[in-house]
mmCIF file of C-alpha atoms and ligand atoms in Angstrom:
data_model
loop_
_atom_site.group_PDB
_atom_site.id
_atom_site.type_symbol
_atom_site.label_atom_id
_atom_site.label_comp_id
_atom_site.label_asym_id
_atom_site.label_seq_id
_atom_site.Cartn_x
_atom_site.Cartn_y
_atom_site.Cartn_z
ATOM 1 C CA MET A 1 0.298 -0.017 -0.162
ATOM 2 C CA PRO A 2 1.719 3.266 -1.100
ATOM 3 C CA VAL A 3 1.818 6.055 1.308
ATOM 4 C CA PRO A 4 -1.377 8.144 1.098
ATOM 5 C CA VAL A 5 -1.569 11.528 -0.426
ATOM 6 C CA ARG A 6 -2.758 13.938 2.217
ATOM 7 C CA LYS A 7 -1.227 17.281 0.596
ATOM 8 C CA ALA A 8 -1.570 19.234 -2.464
ATOM 9 C CA ILE A 9 -0.024 22.059 -4.136
ATOM 10 C CA LEU A 10 -1.964 24.486 -6.223
ATOM 11 C CA PRO A 11 0.384 27.008 -8.424
ATOM 12 C CA VAL A 12 -1.461 30.238 -9.091
ATOM 13 C CA GLY A 13 1.173 32.384 -9.948
ATOM 14 C CA GLY A 14 0.377 33.177 -13.779
ATOM 15 C CA LEU A 15 -0.397 36.349 -14.910
ATOM 16 C CA GLY A 16 -3.359 35.600 -16.853
ATOM 17 C CA THR A 17 -2.528 37.544 -19.761
ATOM 18 C CA ARG A 18 -5.256 36.175 -22.101
ATOM 19 C CA PHE A 19 -7.934 37.508 -19.782
ATOM 20 C CA LEU A 20 -6.729 41.051 -19.766
ATOM 21 C CA PRO A 21 -7.776 43.604 -18.760
ATOM 22 C CA ALA A 22 -10.113 41.218 -16.469
ATOM 23 C CA THR A 23 -6.877 39.969 -14.608
ATOM 24 C CA LYS A 24 -5.184 43.263 -14.254
ATOM 25 C CA SER A 25 -6.392 43.559 -10.581
ATOM 26 C CA LEU A 26 -8.013 39.940 -10.168
ATOM 27 C CA PRO A 27 -6.273 36.811 -10.315
ATOM 28 C CA LYS A 28 -7.358 34.500 -12.962
ATOM 29 C CA GLU A 29 -7.924 31.833 -10.569
ATOM 30 C CA MET A 30 -10.971 34.059 -9.163
ATOM 31 C CA LEU A 31 -12.600 34.175 -12.339
ATOM 32 C CA PRO A 32 -16.124 32.274 -11.946
ATOM 33 C CA VAL A 33 -17.584 29.662 -13.866
ATOM 34 C CA VAL A 34 -21.047 30.387 -13.268
ATOM 35 C CA ASP A 35 -20.890 31.640 -9.817
ATOM 36 C CA LYS A 36 -17.794 29.832 -8.215
ATOM 37 C CA PRO A 37 -14.019 30.719 -8.792
ATOM 38 C CA LEU A 38 -11.782 28.351 -10.694
ATOM 39 C CA ILE A 39 -9.738 28.098 -7.157
ATOM 40 C CA GLN A 40 -12.542 26.872 -5.405
ATOM 41 C CA TYR A 41 -13.449 24.113 -7.844
ATOM 42 C CA ALA A 42 -9.568 23.034 -7.438
ATOM 43 C CA PHE A 43 -9.874 23.037 -3.712
ATOM 44 C CA GLU A 44 -13.218 20.798 -3.629
ATOM 45 C CA GLU A 45 -11.748 18.598 -5.937
ATOM 46 C CA GLY A 46 -9.140 18.139 -3.853
ATOM 47 C CA ARG A 47 -11.029 17.823 -0.623
ATOM 48 C CA ALA A 48 -13.195 15.014 -2.160
ATOM 49 C CA ALA A 49 -9.942 13.181 -3.251
ATOM 50 C CA GLY A 50 -9.097 12.981 0.669
ATOM 51 C CA ILE A 51 -6.565 16.106 0.274
ATOM 52 C CA GLU A 52 -6.193 17.332 3.915
ATOM 53 C CA GLN A 53 -3.497 20.285 3.388
ATOM 54 C CA PHE A 54 -3.133 22.625 0.728
ATOM 55 C CA MET A 55 -0.106 25.058 -0.255
ATOM 56 C CA VAL A 56 -1.151 27.738 -2.751
ATOM 57 C CA VAL A 57 1.726 29.200 -4.539
ATOM 58 C CA THR A 58 0.806 32.685 -5.271
ATOM 59 C CA GLY A 59 2.437 35.832 -6.689
ATOM 60 C CA ARG A 60 2.027 39.190 -6.317
ATOM 61 C CA GLY A 61 -1.429 40.763 -7.018
ATOM 62 C CA LYS A 62 -3.056 37.496 -5.647
ATOM 63 C CA GLN A 63 -4.449 38.714 -2.478
ATOM 64 C CA ALA A 64 -8.160 38.186 -3.523
ATOM 65 C CA ILE A 65 -7.563 34.440 -3.277
ATOM 66 C CA GLU A 66 -6.351 34.435 0.588
ATOM 67 C CA ASP A 67 -9.658 36.736 1.150
ATOM 68 C CA HIS A 68 -11.917 34.012 -0.539
ATOM 69 C CA PHE A 69 -10.787 31.397 1.621
ATOM 70 C CA ASP A 70 -11.229 33.724 4.764
ATOM 71 C CA HIS A 71 -14.686 34.550 6.579
ATOM 72 C CA ALA A 72 -16.323 37.525 4.655
ATOM 73 C CA VAL A 73 -17.154 39.222 8.431
ATOM 74 C CA GLU A 74 -19.282 42.167 7.241
ATOM 75 C CA LEU A 75 -21.063 40.132 4.634
ATOM 76 C CA GLN A 76 -21.867 37.346 6.679
ATOM 77 C CA ASP A 77 -23.308 39.507 9.365
ATOM 78 C CA THR A 78 -25.467 41.307 6.608
ATOM 79 C CA LEU A 79 -26.739 38.288 5.413
ATOM 80 C CA ALA A 80 -27.382 36.861 8.818
ATOM 81 C CA ARG A 81 -29.485 40.113 9.696
ATOM 82 C CA ARG A 82 -31.435 39.895 6.290
ATOM 83 C CA GLY A 83 -32.328 36.209 7.024
ATOM 84 C CA ARG A 84 -30.634 35.178 3.819
ATOM 85 C CA ALA A 85 -29.584 31.783 5.003
ATOM 86 C CA THR A 86 -28.904 30.188 1.275
ATOM 87 C CA ALA A 87 -26.372 33.029 0.526
ATOM 88 C CA LEU A 88 -24.821 32.806 3.908
ATOM 89 C CA GLN A 89 -24.384 29.066 3.897
ATOM 90 C CA LEU A 90 -22.673 29.318 0.467
ATOM 91 C CA VAL A 91 -20.245 32.149 1.899
ATOM 92 C CA ARG A 92 -19.403 29.789 4.921
ATOM 93 C CA ASP A 93 -18.804 26.806 2.572
ATOM 94 C CA SER A 94 -16.149 28.392 0.836
ATOM 95 C CA VAL A 95 -13.959 28.809 3.978
ATOM 96 C CA PRO A 96 -11.696 25.821 4.594
ATOM 97 C CA VAL A 97 -11.005 24.637 8.435
ATOM 98 C CA PRO A 98 -8.514 26.656 10.172
ATOM 99 C CA GLY A 99 -4.894 25.698 9.125
ATOM 100 C CA GLN A 100 -5.967 23.794 6.029
ATOM 101 C CA VAL A 101 -4.748 26.124 3.428
ATOM 102 C CA SER A 102 -1.372 27.783 3.449
ATOM 103 C CA TYR A 103 0.214 30.100 1.025
ATOM 104 C CA THR A 104 4.006 30.990 -0.219
ATOM 105 C CA ARG A 105 4.830 33.101 -3.033
ATOM 106 C CA GLN A 106 6.768 32.661 -6.229
ATOM 107 C CA GLN A 107 8.670 35.937 -6.385
ATOM 108 C CA ASP A 108 9.725 35.430 -10.167
ATOM 109 C CA PRO A 109 7.640 33.951 -12.687
ATOM 110 C CA LEU A 110 10.268 31.475 -13.733
ATOM 111 C CA GLY A 111 7.775 28.214 -14.631
ATOM 112 C CA LEU A 112 5.494 25.901 -13.186
ATOM 113 C CA GLY A 113 8.295 23.561 -12.018
ATOM 114 C CA HIS A 114 9.876 26.646 -10.202
ATOM 115 C CA ALA A 115 6.532 27.179 -8.734
ATOM 116 C CA VAL A 116 6.055 23.540 -7.616
ATOM 117 C CA TRP A 117 9.653 23.510 -6.275
ATOM 118 C CA CYS A 118 8.721 26.687 -3.944
ATOM 119 C CA ALA A 119 6.432 24.381 -2.037
ATOM 120 C CA ARG A 120 9.367 22.077 -1.385
ATOM 121 C CA HIS A 121 9.364 22.546 2.543
ATOM 122 C CA PHE A 122 5.732 21.993 2.985
ATOM 123 C CA ILE A 123 6.209 18.374 1.296
ATOM 124 C CA GLY A 124 8.618 16.913 3.700
ATOM 125 C CA ASP A 125 9.058 13.336 2.240
ATOM 126 C CA GLU A 126 5.721 12.713 1.489
ATOM 127 C CA PRO A 127 3.838 12.230 -1.893
ATOM 128 C CA VAL A 128 1.648 15.091 -3.057
ATOM 129 C CA ALA A 129 -1.034 16.143 -5.917
ATOM 130 C CA ILE A 130 -0.660 19.062 -8.062
ATOM 131 C CA ILE A 131 -3.936 20.583 -9.314
ATOM 132 C CA LEU A 132 -3.590 23.437 -11.897
ATOM 133 C CA PRO A 133 -6.669 25.322 -11.303
ATOM 134 C CA ASP A 134 -6.996 26.497 -15.139
ATOM 135 C CA ASP A 135 -7.915 22.797 -16.091
ATOM 136 C CA LEU A 136 -11.458 22.450 -14.868
ATOM 137 C CA ILE A 137 -12.231 19.007 -14.911
ATOM 138 C CA ILE A 138 -16.173 17.918 -14.381
ATOM 139 C CA GLY A 139 -16.252 14.507 -13.202
ATOM 140 C CA GLU A 140 -18.128 12.140 -10.930
ATOM 141 C CA PRO A 141 -16.080 11.107 -8.769
ATOM 142 C CA GLY A 142 -13.655 13.983 -9.335
ATOM 143 C CA CYS A 143 -10.557 13.703 -11.639
ATOM 144 C CA LEU A 144 -8.188 13.872 -8.461
ATOM 145 C CA ALA A 145 -10.289 11.248 -6.672
ATOM 146 C CA GLN A 146 -9.926 8.773 -9.731
ATOM 147 C CA MET A 147 -6.210 9.180 -9.793
ATOM 148 C CA VAL A 148 -5.936 8.528 -6.046
ATOM 149 C CA GLU A 149 -7.696 5.202 -6.525
ATOM 150 C CA ALA A 150 -5.500 4.429 -9.285
ATOM 151 C CA TYR A 151 -2.494 5.338 -7.220
ATOM 152 C CA ARG A 152 -3.640 3.057 -4.219
ATOM 153 C CA GLU A 153 -2.890 0.310 -6.566
ATOM 154 C CA THR A 154 0.098 1.418 -8.619
ATOM 155 C CA GLY A 155 2.003 3.646 -5.955
ATOM 156 C CA GLY A 156 4.890 5.817 -7.574
ATOM 157 C CA THR A 157 3.550 8.856 -10.435
ATOM 158 C CA VAL A 158 0.258 9.341 -11.614
ATOM 159 C CA ILE A 159 -0.507 11.853 -14.102
ATOM 160 C CA ALA A 160 -3.811 12.719 -15.814
ATOM 161 C CA ALA A 161 -3.900 12.605 -19.418
ATOM 162 C CA MET A 162 -6.212 12.784 -22.691
ATOM 163 C CA GLU A 163 -5.914 12.771 -26.230
ATOM 164 C CA VAL A 164 -5.799 15.978 -28.205
ATOM 165 C CA PRO A 165 -6.058 16.741 -31.793
ATOM 166 C CA ALA A 166 -2.949 16.770 -33.496
ATOM 167 C CA GLU A 167 -2.805 20.455 -34.181
ATOM 168 C CA GLN A 168 -2.847 21.170 -30.280
ATOM 169 C CA VAL A 169 0.066 18.972 -28.926
ATOM 170 C CA SER A 170 2.469 21.752 -29.208
ATOM 171 C CA SER A 171 0.118 23.365 -26.363
ATOM 172 C CA TYR A 172 1.232 20.596 -24.090
ATOM 173 C CA GLY A 173 3.417 18.106 -22.194
ATOM 174 C CA ILE A 174 2.898 15.337 -24.352
ATOM 175 C CA ILE A 175 3.622 11.093 -23.648
ATOM 176 C CA THR A 176 5.265 8.347 -25.022
ATOM 177 C CA PRO A 177 3.012 5.488 -23.991
ATOM 178 C CA GLY A 178 3.647 2.062 -23.303
ATOM 179 C CA TRP A 179 1.440 -0.513 -22.203
ATOM 180 C CA THR A 180 -2.407 0.419 -21.595
ATOM 181 C CA ARG A 181 -4.798 -1.303 -18.970
ATOM 182 C CA ASP A 182 -8.114 -0.391 -17.450
ATOM 183 C CA GLY A 183 -7.636 3.243 -18.293
ATOM 184 C CA LEU A 184 -4.065 3.491 -17.142
ATOM 185 C CA VAL A 185 -1.207 4.099 -19.491
ATOM 186 C CA GLU A 186 2.387 3.491 -18.769
ATOM 187 C CA VAL A 187 4.508 6.525 -19.202
ATOM 188 C CA ARG A 188 7.863 5.969 -21.287
ATOM 189 C CA GLY A 189 9.014 9.435 -22.209
ATOM 190 C CA LEU A 190 7.424 13.255 -21.812
ATOM 191 C CA VAL A 191 8.235 16.207 -24.089
ATOM 192 C CA GLU A 192 7.119 19.480 -22.989
ATOM 193 C CA LYS A 193 5.351 21.425 -26.048
ATOM 194 C CA PRO A 194 6.895 19.541 -28.895
ATOM 195 C CA ALA A 195 7.042 21.128 -32.006
ATOM 196 C CA ALA A 196 4.444 20.335 -34.616
ATOM 197 C CA GLY A 197 5.124 17.042 -36.151
ATOM 198 C CA THR A 198 7.636 15.774 -33.527
ATOM 199 C CA ALA A 199 5.219 14.852 -30.981
ATOM 200 C CA PRO A 200 5.774 10.905 -29.701
ATOM 201 C CA SER A 201 1.821 10.788 -29.537
ATOM 202 C CA ARG A 202 -1.420 12.896 -29.293
ATOM 203 C CA LEU A 203 -1.672 12.138 -25.671
ATOM 204 C CA ALA A 204 -1.571 15.076 -23.569
ATOM 205 C CA VAL A 205 -0.591 15.663 -19.718
ATOM 206 C CA ILE A 206 -3.649 17.486 -18.120
ATOM 207 C CA GLY A 207 -3.125 19.454 -14.843
ATOM 208 C CA ARG A 208 -3.383 16.757 -12.349
ATOM 209 C CA TYR A 209 -0.318 14.779 -11.020
ATOM 210 C CA ILE A 210 0.343 12.728 -7.785
ATOM 211 C CA VAL A 211 4.328 12.905 -7.386
ATOM 212 C CA GLN A 212 6.976 11.502 -5.074
ATOM 213 C CA ALA A 213 8.910 13.830 -3.020
ATOM 214 C CA SER A 214 11.974 12.839 -4.967
ATOM 215 C CA LEU A 215 10.621 15.133 -7.792
ATOM 216 C CA PHE A 216 11.700 17.984 -5.528
ATOM 217 C CA ALA A 217 15.424 16.762 -5.771
ATOM 218 C CA HIS A 218 15.219 17.019 -9.731
ATOM 219 C CA LEU A 219 13.969 20.640 -9.625
ATOM 220 C CA GLU A 220 16.305 21.903 -7.386
ATOM 221 C CA GLY A 221 18.550 23.551 -9.538
ATOM 222 C CA GLN A 222 16.836 22.643 -12.834
ATOM 223 C CA GLU A 223 17.727 24.463 -16.266
ATOM 224 C CA PRO A 224 15.076 26.326 -18.017
ATOM 225 C CA GLY A 225 13.222 24.127 -20.653
ATOM 226 C CA ALA A 226 10.539 24.932 -23.208
ATOM 227 C CA GLY A 227 9.657 28.672 -23.414
ATOM 228 C CA GLY A 228 12.839 29.394 -21.056
ATOM 229 C CA GLU A 229 10.550 27.822 -18.237
ATOM 230 C CA ILE A 230 11.872 25.813 -15.472
ATOM 231 C CA GLN A 231 9.278 22.815 -16.544
ATOM 232 C CA ILE A 232 7.834 20.476 -14.328
ATOM 233 C CA THR A 233 7.675 18.062 -17.308
ATOM 234 C CA ASP A 234 11.626 17.905 -17.330
ATOM 235 C CA ALA A 235 11.678 16.903 -13.458
ATOM 236 C CA LEU A 236 9.040 14.150 -14.193
ATOM 237 C CA THR A 237 11.095 12.507 -17.231
ATOM 238 C CA ARG A 238 13.636 11.951 -14.314
ATOM 239 C CA GLU A 239 11.479 9.754 -12.364
ATOM 240 C CA ILE A 240 10.654 7.471 -15.385
ATOM 241 C CA GLY A 241 12.449 4.153 -14.463
ATOM 242 C CA ALA A 242 12.818 5.290 -10.856
ATOM 243 C CA GLY A 243 9.201 3.637 -9.921
ATOM 244 C CA PRO A 244 5.993 2.995 -11.368
ATOM 245 C CA PHE A 245 4.802 6.125 -13.683
ATOM 246 C CA ASN A 246 1.281 5.914 -15.073
ATOM 247 C CA ALA A 247 -0.961 8.277 -16.850
ATOM 248 C CA LEU A 248 -4.712 8.050 -16.259
ATOM 249 C CA LEU A 249 -7.209 8.608 -19.025
ATOM 250 C CA PHE A 250 -9.714 10.099 -16.675
ATOM 251 C CA GLU A 251 -13.632 10.319 -16.948
ATOM 252 C CA GLY A 252 -14.970 13.643 -16.979
ATOM 253 C CA ARG A 253 -14.930 16.953 -19.186
ATOM 254 C CA ARG A 254 -11.881 19.222 -19.014
ATOM 255 C CA PHE A 255 -11.989 22.466 -19.952
ATOM 256 C CA ASP A 256 -9.307 24.781 -20.592
ATOM 257 C CA CYS A 257 -10.170 27.918 -18.543
ATOM 258 C CA GLY A 258 -6.533 29.482 -19.132
ATOM 259 C CA ASP A 259 -8.259 30.194 -22.614
ATOM 260 C CA ARG A 260 -11.254 32.409 -23.569
ATOM 261 C CA THR A 261 -13.066 29.990 -25.399
ATOM 262 C CA GLY A 262 -12.470 27.211 -23.098
ATOM 263 C CA TRP A 263 -13.452 29.211 -20.170
ATOM 264 C CA LEU A 264 -16.821 30.375 -21.913
ATOM 265 C CA GLU A 265 -17.359 27.002 -22.757
ATOM 266 C CA ALA A 266 -17.039 25.942 -19.233
ATOM 267 C CA ASN A 267 -19.742 28.397 -18.275
ATOM 268 C CA ILE A 268 -21.914 27.094 -20.583
ATOM 269 C CA ALA A 269 -21.435 23.716 -19.876
ATOM 270 C CA CYS A 270 -21.493 23.887 -16.041
ATOM 271 C CA ALA A 271 -24.660 26.200 -16.585
ATOM 272 C CA LEU A 272 -26.781 23.633 -18.530
ATOM 273 C CA GLN A 273 -25.777 21.195 -15.612
ATOM 274 C CA ARG A 274 -27.971 23.426 -13.109
ATOM 275 C CA ALA A 275 -31.494 22.315 -13.211
ATOM 276 C CA ASP A 276 -32.600 25.980 -12.352
ATOM 277 C CA MET A 277 -30.378 27.400 -14.996
ATOM 278 C CA ARG A 278 -30.910 24.928 -18.014
ATOM 279 C CA PRO A 279 -34.072 26.061 -19.591
ATOM 280 C CA ALA A 280 -33.039 29.546 -19.641
ATOM 281 C CA VAL A 281 -29.629 29.004 -21.100
ATOM 282 C CA SER A 282 -30.874 26.279 -23.352
ATOM 283 C CA ALA A 283 -33.431 28.719 -24.908
ATOM 284 C CA LEU A 284 -30.641 31.365 -25.058
ATOM 285 C CA LEU A 285 -28.118 29.250 -26.967
ATOM 286 C CA ALA A 286 -30.766 28.331 -29.375
ATOM 287 C CA SER A 287 -31.492 31.883 -30.143
ATOM 288 C CA TYR A 288 -28.018 32.305 -31.459
ATOM 289 C CA GLY A 289 -28.729 29.558 -34.258
HETATM 290 C C1 G1P B 301 1.183 23.123 -18.180
HETATM 291 C C2 G1P B 301 2.195 21.781 -18.447
HETATM 292 C C3 G1P B 301 1.912 20.993 -19.694
HETATM 293 C C4 G1P B 301 0.707 20.368 -19.442
HETATM 294 C C5 G1P B 301 -0.519 21.589 -19.118
HETATM 295 C C6 G1P B 301 -1.992 21.181 -19.022
HETATM 296 O O1 G1P B 301 1.492 23.837 -19.328
HETATM 297 O O2 G1P B 301 3.391 22.459 -18.374
HETATM 298 O O3 G1P B 301 2.902 19.940 -19.545
HETATM 299 O O4 G1P B 301 0.202 19.632 -20.468
HETATM 300 O O5 G1P B 301 -0.148 22.421 -18.207
HETATM 301 O O6 G1P B 301 -2.917 22.162 -19.071
HETATM 302 P P1 G1P B 301 0.677 25.441 -19.449
HETATM 303 O O7 G1P B 301 -0.842 25.367 -19.817
HETATM 304 O O8 G1P B 301 0.787 26.068 -18.112
HETATM 305 O O9 G1P B 301 1.422 25.881 -20.306
#
């Protein structure tokens, strides 16, 4: 039985330039999908997978995230006075138990691998999950819970994966696959954002990882890779052969909320899942032909 995964890192240092000017003063992870910010979807997915402690790796201008995971005292008082029980409950439900969420800052935007490395002291020698809030995954059970279940069987490293169209491979970490069994694919190689025509497959890494503490040793002093950034993919490559390393073809729908169209689609899909919104949203969509 592998060591259970109790901790998760949420890297949220990105600038969100594709959503300017909205992200000038609003962290992109606070963009709502219907009525819930992306960071809260990530937190809830982690909690549902058994994660007990979260380290959010932030950057400058991300204070709204800390405020979101705190009491909103005036708002709560006002809602209580006005008898708005449902709204009050929604506000209270978004507050973690004390001490469950910690924060550290990535002072320089040196890449995802560097952001993860900033959380190294939080990890100690335990395995850890990494959740990229930009990748919103709607599934039941959630994507990370599916990965934890697979990890209980395999141990080692488990990453989320899905097939992407050939013209999109250079936007992702791409897997060299080995054997496939019950939705698990052996990872024999990884390459970050391969140039068109050079990718080993169309199997892309999606923003969920379960990694061992040894990954942090690889990240230590690691040279920049694709795009001049310190890449988690490069550190993961060095874990291949050190223990089991598998990709899970998770069940559920993934939306790239780092992209405007992906984010819009997530809003539509989530609204259509809400019984109270579905009729009006369907009618609205039909009116656009
Ligand atoms: C990151 C990872 C990449 C992965 C992607 C999934 O890239 O570096 O390997 O495929 O997330 O969303 P980013 O989207 O931050 O450029």
